[in-house]
Coordinates of C-alpha atoms and ligand atoms in Angstrom, one line a residue:
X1 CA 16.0 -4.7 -3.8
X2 CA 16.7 -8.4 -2.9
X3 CA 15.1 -10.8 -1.4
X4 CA 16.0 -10.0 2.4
X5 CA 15.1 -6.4 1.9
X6 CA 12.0 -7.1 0.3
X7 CA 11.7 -9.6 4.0
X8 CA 12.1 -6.4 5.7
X9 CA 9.4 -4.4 3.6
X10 CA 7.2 -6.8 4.7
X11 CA 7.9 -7.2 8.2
X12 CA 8.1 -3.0 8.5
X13 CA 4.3 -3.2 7.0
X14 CA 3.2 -5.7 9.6
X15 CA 4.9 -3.1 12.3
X16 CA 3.6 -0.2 11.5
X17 CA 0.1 -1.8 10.8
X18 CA 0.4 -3.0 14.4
X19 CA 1.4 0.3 15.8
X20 CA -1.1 1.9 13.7
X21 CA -4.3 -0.4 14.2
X22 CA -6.6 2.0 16.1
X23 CA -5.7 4.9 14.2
X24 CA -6.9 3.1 11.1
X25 CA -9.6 1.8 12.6
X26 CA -10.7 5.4 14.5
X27 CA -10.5 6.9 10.1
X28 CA -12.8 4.0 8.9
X29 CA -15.4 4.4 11.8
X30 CA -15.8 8.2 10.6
X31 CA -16.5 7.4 7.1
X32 CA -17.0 3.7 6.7
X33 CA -17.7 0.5 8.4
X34 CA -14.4 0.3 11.4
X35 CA -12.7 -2.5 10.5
X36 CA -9.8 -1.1 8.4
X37 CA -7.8 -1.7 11.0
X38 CA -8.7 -5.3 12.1
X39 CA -8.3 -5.7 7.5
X40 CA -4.7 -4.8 7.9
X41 CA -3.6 -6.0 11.0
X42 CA -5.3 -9.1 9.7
X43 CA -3.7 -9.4 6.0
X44 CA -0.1 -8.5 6.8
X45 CA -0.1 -10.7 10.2
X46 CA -1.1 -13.8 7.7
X47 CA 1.6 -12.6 5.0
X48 CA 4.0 -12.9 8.4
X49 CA 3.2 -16.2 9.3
X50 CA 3.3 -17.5 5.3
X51 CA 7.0 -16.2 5.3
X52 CA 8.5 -18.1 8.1
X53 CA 8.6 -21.2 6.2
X54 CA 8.4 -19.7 2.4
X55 CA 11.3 -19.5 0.4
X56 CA 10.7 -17.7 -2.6
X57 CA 13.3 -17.6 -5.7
X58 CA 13.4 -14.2 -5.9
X59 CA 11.3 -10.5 -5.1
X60 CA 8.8 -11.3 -8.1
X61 CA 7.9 -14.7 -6.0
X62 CA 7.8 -13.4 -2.7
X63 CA 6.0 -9.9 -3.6
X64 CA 3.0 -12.0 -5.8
X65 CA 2.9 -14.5 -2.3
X66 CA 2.5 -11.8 -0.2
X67 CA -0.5 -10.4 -2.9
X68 CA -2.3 -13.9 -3.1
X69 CA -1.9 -14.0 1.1
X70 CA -3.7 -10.3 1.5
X71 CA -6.7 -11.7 -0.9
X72 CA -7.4 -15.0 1.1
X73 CA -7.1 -13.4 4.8
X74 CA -8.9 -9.8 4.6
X75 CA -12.3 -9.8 3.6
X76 CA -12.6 -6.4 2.7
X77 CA -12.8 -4.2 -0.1
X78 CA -8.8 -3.2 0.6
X79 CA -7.6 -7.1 0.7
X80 CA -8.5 -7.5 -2.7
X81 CA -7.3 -4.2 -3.5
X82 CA -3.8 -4.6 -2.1
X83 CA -3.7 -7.7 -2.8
X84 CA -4.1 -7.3 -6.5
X85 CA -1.4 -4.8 -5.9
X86 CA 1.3 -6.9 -4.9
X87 CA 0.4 -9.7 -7.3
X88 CA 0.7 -7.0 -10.0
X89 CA 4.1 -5.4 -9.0
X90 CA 5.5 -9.0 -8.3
X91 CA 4.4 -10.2 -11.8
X92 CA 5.9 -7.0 -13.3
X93 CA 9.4 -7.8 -12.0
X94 CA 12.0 -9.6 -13.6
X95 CA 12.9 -12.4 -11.9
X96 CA 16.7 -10.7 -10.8
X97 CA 17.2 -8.3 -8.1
X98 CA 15.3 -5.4 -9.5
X99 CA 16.9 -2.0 -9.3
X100 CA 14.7 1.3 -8.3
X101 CA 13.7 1.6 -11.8
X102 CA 12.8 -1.9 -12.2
X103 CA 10.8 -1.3 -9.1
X104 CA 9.2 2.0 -9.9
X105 CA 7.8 0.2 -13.2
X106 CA 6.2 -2.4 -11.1
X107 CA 4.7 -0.4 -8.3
X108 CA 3.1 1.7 -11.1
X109 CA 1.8 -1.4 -12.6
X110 CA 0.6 -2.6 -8.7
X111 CA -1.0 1.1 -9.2
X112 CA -2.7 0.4 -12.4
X113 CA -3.9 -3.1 -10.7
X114 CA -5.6 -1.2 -7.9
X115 CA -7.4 1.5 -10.9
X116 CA -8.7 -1.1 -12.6
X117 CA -10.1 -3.3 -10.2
X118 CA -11.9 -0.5 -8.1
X119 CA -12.4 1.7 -11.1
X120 CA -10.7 4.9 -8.7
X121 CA -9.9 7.6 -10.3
X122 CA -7.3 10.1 -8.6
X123 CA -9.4 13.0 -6.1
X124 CA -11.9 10.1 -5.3
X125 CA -10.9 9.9 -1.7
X126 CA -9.0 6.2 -2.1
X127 CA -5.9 4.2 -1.5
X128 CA -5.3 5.9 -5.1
X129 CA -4.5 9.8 -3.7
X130 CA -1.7 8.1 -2.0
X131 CA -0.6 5.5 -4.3
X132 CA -0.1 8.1 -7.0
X133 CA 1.8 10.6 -5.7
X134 CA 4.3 8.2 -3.8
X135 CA 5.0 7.1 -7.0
X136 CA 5.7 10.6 -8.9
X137 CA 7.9 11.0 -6.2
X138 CA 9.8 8.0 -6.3
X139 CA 10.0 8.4 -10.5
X140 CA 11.5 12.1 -9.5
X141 CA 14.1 11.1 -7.5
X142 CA 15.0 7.6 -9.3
X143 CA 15.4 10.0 -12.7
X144 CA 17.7 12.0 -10.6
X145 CA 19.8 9.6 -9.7
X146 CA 18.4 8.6 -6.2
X147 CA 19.1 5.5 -5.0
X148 CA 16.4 2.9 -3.7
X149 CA 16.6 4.8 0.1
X150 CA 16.2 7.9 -1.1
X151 CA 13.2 7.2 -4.0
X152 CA 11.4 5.0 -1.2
X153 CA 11.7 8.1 1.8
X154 CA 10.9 11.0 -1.0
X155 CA 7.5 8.1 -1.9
X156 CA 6.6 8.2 1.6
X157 CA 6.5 11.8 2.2
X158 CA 4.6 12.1 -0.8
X159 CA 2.1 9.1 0.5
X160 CA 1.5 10.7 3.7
X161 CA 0.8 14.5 2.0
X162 CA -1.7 12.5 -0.1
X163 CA -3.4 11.0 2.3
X164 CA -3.6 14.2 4.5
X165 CA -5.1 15.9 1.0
X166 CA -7.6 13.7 1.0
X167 CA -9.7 15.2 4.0
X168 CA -11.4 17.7 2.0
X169 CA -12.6 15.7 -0.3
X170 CA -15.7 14.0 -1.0
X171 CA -15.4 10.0 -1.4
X172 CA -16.3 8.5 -4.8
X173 CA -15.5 5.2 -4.5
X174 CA -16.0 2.4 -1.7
X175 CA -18.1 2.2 1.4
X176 CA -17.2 6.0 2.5
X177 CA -18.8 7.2 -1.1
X178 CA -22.4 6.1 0.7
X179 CA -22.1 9.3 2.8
X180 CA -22.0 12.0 -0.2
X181 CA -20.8 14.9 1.3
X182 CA -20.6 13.7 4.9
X183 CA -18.1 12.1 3.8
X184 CA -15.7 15.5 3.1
X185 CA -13.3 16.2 6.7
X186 CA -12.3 12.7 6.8
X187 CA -8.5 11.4 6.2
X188 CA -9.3 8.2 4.1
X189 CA -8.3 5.0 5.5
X190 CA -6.9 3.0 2.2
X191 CA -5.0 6.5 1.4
X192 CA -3.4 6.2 5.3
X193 CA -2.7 2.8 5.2
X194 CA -0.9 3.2 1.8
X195 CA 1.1 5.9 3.1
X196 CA 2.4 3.5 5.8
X197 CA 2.9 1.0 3.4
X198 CA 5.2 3.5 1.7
X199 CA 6.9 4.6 5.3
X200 CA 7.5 0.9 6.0
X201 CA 9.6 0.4 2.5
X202 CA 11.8 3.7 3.7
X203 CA 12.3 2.1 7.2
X204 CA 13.4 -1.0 4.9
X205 CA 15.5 0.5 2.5
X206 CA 17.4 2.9 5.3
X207 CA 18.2 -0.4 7.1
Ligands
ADP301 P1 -14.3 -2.0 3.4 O1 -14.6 -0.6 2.9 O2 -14.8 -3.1 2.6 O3 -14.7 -2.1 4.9 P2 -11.6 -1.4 4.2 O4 -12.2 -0.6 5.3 O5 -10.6 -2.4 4.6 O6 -12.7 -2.2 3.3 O7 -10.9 -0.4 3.2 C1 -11.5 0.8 2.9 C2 -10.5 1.6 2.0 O8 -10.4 0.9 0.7 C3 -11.0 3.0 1.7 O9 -10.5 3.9 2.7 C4 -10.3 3.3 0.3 O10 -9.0 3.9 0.4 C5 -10.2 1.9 -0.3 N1 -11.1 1.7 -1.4 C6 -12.4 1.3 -1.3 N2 -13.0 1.2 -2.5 C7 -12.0 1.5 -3.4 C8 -11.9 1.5 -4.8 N3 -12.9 1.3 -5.6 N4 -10.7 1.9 -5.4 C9 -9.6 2.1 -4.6 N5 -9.6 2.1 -3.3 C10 -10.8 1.8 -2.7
MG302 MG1 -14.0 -0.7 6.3
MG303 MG1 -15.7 -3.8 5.8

């Protein structure tokens, strides 16, 4: 990944979170408070508007930016939680171009961010029953050689079966875990928004 692709990431998140506003927002009305959404839209519009005039030195920079950006514009529990993300990953990354694997150790460390700021384990209806299987995925098909297109769509498959998983599911964690067991036939928001944070890095990478 290099600089302009990780550009691209960005501006596919912004996209999709765009295209995919009312849908997010429709989820978190079920089961939480309706604004995930307006969150989103929200964070990855002010990560847009940061990058027009930043120049970052390399992925690591631009990736912790785009962290620190999400956790000063979305009030939210998922700004800090994604924002913690990125700031992770980008801290994890050599300052080079980093290849998949290089990547795949930093999401996982993004990952580990997110579990130990919100204390989710995996099942508990979070961003984290898509975060972690995206990332088995793309470990599967970076060990077999895949390259950074092929790791990224096999992640976002995985993300988006994760997210659908967690409908039966009774939340643990966050606003939805208020409702107990009202909370089970819900898609989780965080979960669907992570899945098209993962879709977003495919659309990059096939560019
Ligand atoms: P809020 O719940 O503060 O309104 P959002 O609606 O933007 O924030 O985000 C809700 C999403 O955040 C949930 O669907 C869930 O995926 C995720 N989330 C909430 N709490 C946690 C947590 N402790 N760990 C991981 N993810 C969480
Ligand atoms: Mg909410
Ligand atoms: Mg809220």
């Amino acid at each position: 990944m290099d600089i302009a692709l990780a550009r691209h990431w960005v501006q596919a998140i912004a996209v999709a979170m765009d295209e995919h506003q009312d849908r997010l927002t429709q989820l978190d009305s079920a089961i939480g408070d309706a604004d995930h959404g307006a969150n989103m839209h929200r964070g990855f519009n002010a990560v847009l508007a940061t990058q027009v005039s930043y120049r970052p030195d390399s992925v690591s920079q631009l990736l912790v930016k785009v962290g620190t950006t999400l956790i000063s514009s979305v009030g939210g529990a998922s700004g800090p939680l994604y924002g913690t993300a990125f700031r992770a990953a980008g801290k994890a990354l050599p300052g080079t171009d980093p290849d998949p694997a290089e990547l795949l150790a930093a999401l996982r460390a993004g990952l580990d961010a997110v579990r130990e700021l919100g204390a989710a384990a995996p099942g508990d209806k979070t961003m984290v029953d898509a975060f972690l299987p995206a990332l088995d995925a793309f470990e599967e098909e970076v060990r077999a050689g895949g390259d950074l297109a092929a790791a990224a769509a096999r992640a976002a498959r995985a993300a988006e079966d994760g997210a659908r998983a967690t409908v039966p599911l009774q939340a643990r964690k966050g606003r939805a875990s208020y409702l107990g067991p009202r909370s089970i036939g819900h898609q989780d928001p965080g979960a669907t928004s992570t899945a098209l944070v993962f879709g977003a890095l495919a659309t990059a990478a096939a560019r």
